[in-house]
Coordinates of C-alpha atoms in Angstrom, one line a residue:
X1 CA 0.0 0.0 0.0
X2 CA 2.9 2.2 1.0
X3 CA 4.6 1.5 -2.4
X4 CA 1.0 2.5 -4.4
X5 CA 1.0 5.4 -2.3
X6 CA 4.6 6.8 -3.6
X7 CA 3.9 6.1 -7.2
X8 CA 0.3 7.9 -6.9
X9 CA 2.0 10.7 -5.3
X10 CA 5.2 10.5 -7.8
X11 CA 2.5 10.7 -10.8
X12 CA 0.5 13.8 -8.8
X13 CA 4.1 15.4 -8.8
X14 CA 5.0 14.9 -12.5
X15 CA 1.4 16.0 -13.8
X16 CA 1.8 19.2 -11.6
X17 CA 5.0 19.9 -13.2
X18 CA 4.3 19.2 -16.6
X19 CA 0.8 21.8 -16.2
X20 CA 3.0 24.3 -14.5
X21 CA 5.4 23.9 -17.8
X22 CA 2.2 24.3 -20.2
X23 CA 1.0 27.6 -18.0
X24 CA 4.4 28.9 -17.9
X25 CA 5.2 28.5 -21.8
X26 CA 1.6 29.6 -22.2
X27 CA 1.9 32.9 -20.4
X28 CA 5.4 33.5 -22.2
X29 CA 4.3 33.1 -25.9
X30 CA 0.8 34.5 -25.9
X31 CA 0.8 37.6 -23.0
X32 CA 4.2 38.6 -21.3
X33 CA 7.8 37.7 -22.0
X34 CA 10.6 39.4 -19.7
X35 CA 13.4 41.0 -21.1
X36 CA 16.7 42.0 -19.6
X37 CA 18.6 45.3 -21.2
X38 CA 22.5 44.1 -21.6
X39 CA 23.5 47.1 -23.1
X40 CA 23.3 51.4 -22.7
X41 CA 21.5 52.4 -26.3
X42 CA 18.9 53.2 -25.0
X43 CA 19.8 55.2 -21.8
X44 CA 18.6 57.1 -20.2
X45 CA 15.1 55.6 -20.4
X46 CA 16.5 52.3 -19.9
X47 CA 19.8 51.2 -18.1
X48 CA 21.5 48.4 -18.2
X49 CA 20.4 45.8 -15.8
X50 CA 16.7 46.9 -16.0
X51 CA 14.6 44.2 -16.4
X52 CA 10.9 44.6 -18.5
X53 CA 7.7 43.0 -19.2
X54 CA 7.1 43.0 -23.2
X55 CA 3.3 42.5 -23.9
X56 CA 2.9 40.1 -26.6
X57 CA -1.0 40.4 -26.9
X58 CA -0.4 44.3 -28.3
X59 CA 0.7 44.1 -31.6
X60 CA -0.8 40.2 -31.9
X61 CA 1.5 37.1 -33.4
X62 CA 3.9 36.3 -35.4
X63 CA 6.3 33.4 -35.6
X64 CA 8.9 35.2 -33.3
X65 CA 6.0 35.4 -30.7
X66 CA 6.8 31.6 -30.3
X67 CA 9.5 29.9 -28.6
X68 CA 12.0 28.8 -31.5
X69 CA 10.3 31.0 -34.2
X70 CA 9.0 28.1 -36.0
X71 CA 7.9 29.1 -39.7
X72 CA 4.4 27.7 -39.0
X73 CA 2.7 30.9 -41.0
X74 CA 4.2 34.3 -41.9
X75 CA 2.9 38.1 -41.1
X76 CA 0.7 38.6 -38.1
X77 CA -2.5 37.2 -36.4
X78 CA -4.4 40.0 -34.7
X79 CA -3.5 43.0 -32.4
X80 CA -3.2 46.0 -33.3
X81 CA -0.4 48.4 -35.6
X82 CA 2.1 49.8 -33.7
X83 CA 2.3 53.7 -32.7
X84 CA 5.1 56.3 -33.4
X85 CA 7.3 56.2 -30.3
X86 CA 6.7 52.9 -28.8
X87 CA 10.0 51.3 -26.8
X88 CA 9.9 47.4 -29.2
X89 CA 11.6 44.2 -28.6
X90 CA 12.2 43.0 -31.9
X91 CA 14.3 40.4 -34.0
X92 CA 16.6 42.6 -36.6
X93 CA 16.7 41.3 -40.1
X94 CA 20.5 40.8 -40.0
X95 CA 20.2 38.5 -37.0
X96 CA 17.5 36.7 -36.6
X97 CA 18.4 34.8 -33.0
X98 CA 18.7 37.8 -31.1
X99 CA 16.5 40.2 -29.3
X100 CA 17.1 43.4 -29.9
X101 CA 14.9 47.0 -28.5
X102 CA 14.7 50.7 -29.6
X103 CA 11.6 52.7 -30.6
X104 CA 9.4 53.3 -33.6
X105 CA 10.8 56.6 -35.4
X106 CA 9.7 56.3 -38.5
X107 CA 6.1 54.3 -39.7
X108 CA 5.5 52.6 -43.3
X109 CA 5.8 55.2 -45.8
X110 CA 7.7 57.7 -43.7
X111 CA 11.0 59.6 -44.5
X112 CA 13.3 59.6 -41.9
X113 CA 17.0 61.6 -42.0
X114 CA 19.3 63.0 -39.1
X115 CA 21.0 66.2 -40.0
X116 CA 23.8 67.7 -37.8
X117 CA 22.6 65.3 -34.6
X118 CA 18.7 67.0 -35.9
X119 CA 15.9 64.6 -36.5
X120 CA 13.8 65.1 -39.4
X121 CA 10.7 63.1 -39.5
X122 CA 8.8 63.8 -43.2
X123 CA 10.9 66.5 -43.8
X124 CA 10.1 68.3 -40.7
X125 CA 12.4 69.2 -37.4
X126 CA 11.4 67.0 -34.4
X127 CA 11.1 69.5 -31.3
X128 CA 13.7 69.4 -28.6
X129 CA 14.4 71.0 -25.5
X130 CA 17.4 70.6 -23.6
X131 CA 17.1 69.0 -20.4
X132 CA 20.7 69.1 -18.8
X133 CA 24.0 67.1 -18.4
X134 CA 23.3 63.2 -18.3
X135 CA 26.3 60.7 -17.3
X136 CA 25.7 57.2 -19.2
X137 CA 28.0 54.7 -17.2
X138 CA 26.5 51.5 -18.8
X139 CA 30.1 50.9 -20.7
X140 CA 32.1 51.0 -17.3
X141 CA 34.0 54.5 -18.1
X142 CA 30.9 57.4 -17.3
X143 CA 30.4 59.6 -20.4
X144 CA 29.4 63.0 -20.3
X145 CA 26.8 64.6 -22.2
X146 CA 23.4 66.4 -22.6
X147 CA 19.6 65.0 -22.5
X148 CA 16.8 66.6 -24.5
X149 CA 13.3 65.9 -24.6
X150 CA 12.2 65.2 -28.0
X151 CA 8.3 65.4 -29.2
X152 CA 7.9 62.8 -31.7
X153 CA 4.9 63.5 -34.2
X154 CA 1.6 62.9 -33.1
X155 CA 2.9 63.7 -29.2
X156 CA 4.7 61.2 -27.7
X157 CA 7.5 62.9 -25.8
X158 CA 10.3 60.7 -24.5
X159 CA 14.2 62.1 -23.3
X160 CA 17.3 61.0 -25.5
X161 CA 21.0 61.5 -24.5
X162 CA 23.6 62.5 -26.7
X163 CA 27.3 63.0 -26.7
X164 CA 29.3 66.0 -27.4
X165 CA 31.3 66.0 -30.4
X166 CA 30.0 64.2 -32.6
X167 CA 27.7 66.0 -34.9
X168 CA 30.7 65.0 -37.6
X169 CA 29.6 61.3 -37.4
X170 CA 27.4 59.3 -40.0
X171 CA 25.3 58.3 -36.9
X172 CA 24.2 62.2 -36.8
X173 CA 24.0 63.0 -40.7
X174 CA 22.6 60.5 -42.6
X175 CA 20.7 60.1 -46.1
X176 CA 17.1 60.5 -46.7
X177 CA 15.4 56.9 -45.6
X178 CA 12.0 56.1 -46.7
X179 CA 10.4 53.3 -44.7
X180 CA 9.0 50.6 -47.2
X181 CA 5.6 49.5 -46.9
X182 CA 5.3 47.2 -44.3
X183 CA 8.4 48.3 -42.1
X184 CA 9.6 50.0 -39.2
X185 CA 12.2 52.7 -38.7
X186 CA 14.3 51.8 -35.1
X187 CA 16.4 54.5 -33.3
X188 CA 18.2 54.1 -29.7
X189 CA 18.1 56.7 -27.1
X190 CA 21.1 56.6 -26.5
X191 CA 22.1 58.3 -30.2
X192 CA 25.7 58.3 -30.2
X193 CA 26.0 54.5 -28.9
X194 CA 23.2 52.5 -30.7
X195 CA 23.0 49.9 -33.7
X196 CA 19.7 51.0 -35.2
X197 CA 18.2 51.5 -38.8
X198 CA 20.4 54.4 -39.6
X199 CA 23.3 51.9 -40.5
X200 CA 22.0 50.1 -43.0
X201 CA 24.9 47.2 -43.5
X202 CA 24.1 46.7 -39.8
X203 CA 21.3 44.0 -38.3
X204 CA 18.6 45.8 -38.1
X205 CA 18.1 48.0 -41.0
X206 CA 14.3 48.6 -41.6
X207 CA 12.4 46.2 -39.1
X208 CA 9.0 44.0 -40.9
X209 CA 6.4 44.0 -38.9
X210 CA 6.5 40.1 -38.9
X211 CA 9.7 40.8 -36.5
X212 CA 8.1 42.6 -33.9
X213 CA 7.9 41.0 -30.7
X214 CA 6.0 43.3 -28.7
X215 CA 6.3 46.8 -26.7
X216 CA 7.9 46.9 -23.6
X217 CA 5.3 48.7 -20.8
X218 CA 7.1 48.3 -17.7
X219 CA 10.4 47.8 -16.0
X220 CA 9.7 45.4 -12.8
X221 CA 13.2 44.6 -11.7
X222 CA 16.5 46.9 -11.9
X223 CA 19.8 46.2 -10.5
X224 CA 23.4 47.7 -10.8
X225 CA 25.9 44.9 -10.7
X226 CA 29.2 46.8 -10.5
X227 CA 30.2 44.6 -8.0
X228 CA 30.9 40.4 -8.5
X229 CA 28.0 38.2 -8.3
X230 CA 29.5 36.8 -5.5
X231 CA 29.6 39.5 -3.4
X232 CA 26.4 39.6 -1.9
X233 CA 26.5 42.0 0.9
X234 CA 26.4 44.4 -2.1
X235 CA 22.9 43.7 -3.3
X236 CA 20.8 45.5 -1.3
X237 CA 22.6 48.8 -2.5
X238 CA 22.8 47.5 -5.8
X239 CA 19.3 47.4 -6.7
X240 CA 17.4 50.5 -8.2
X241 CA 14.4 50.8 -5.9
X242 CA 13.2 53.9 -7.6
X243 CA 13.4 51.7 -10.9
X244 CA 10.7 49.0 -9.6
X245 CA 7.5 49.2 -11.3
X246 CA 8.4 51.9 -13.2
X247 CA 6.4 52.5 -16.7
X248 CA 8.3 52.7 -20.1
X249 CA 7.5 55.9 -22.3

């Protein structure tokens, strides 16, 4: 009886387990996926270490909304057409197996150009006010430089950081881009240190629609880990209380 016992309660165990594993890959394919930021482009609205919950129900399904991206069907199933301005976790045309996240600059049919560190959405200058020195530390070595508030068309206003010096670069004058039908144009934050659509021999060049992942709405964890792992006595002053539950605009 003792023995029937165990292997009733063994097989109440592994039916738990595998329901918990359906739930679990469930809840990650069809509503919320985490995300953790490993890199600074796009401080100072997100920092590395900040970790985010992408809503997968926004923009409905694709084949990267699944585990694996299986090529079961191509374009998307429901949801609804992303907005100007929205922070994306996408997968870049030049490398498929990674996540990567800016935000929506440009929409299909848009033209898109960056003149002397100037953004120029459909020919016209998007507004900006300067909102002080900024220090991005993400690399390890603190840069310097200024934050503005831009207003994107159609009023979503959002705070980029920018580094002195380098209205010379590409990054900061580039051609005239106009965003096929069916695309996205993707622009860090962080504009001086960010791999985005304005480099066009990079990954992510313009971004399908099919590649779109979902937004990011809100940052539920955040922690700075300039110390080792290790050193746990650390943690407490490592993580960024202020950051918790913290909305992404």
């Amino acid at each position: 009886m003792a023995r029937q016992g165990e292997k009733a309660g063994f097989g109440e165990l592994v039916k738990t387990l595998f329901w918990a594993a359906v739930i679990a890959t469930g809840i990650h394919s069809f509503l919320f996926e985490p995300f953790y930021i490993p890199s600074g482009s796009m401080v100072p609205t997100l920092l590395v270490g900040d970790y985010l919950v992408v809503d997968k129900f926004a923009y409905g399904y694709s084949r990267f909304s699944f585990p694996f991206a299986p090529d079961l069907f191509s374009g998307r199933i429901g949801g609804h057409l992303p907005k100007r301005g929205d922070v994306v976790v996408f997968r870049p045309p030049g490398q498929m197996d990674e996540d990567f996240i800016k935000r929506i600059i440009g929409l299909p049919g848009d033209t898109v150009q960056v003149t002397n560190g100037q953004l120029l959405i459909n020919g016209q200058p998007v507004p900006e006010a300067d909102a002080g020195t900024y220090v991005d530390d993400s690399s390890g070595q603190p840069m310097t430089g200024r934050a503005y508030t831009e207003t994107l068309p159609g009023g979503r206003v959002h705070t980029i950081f920018r580094l002195p010096g380098t209205n010379g670069d590409f990054a900061n004058n580039t051609p005239v881009y106009t965003v096929p039908p069916g695309d996205y144009f993707m622009m860090g934050d962080s504009r001086d240190n960010s791999e985005d659509s304005r480099f066009m021999d990079g990954p992510v060049g313009f971004v399908p629609a099919e590649n779109l992942i979902g937004p990011a709405e809100m940052i539920f964890f955040s922690i700075d880990l300039r110390h080792p792992f290790w050193e746990v006595w650390y943690w407490p002053f490592e993580i960024r209380w202020g950051r918790m539950l913290h909305g992404i605009s």
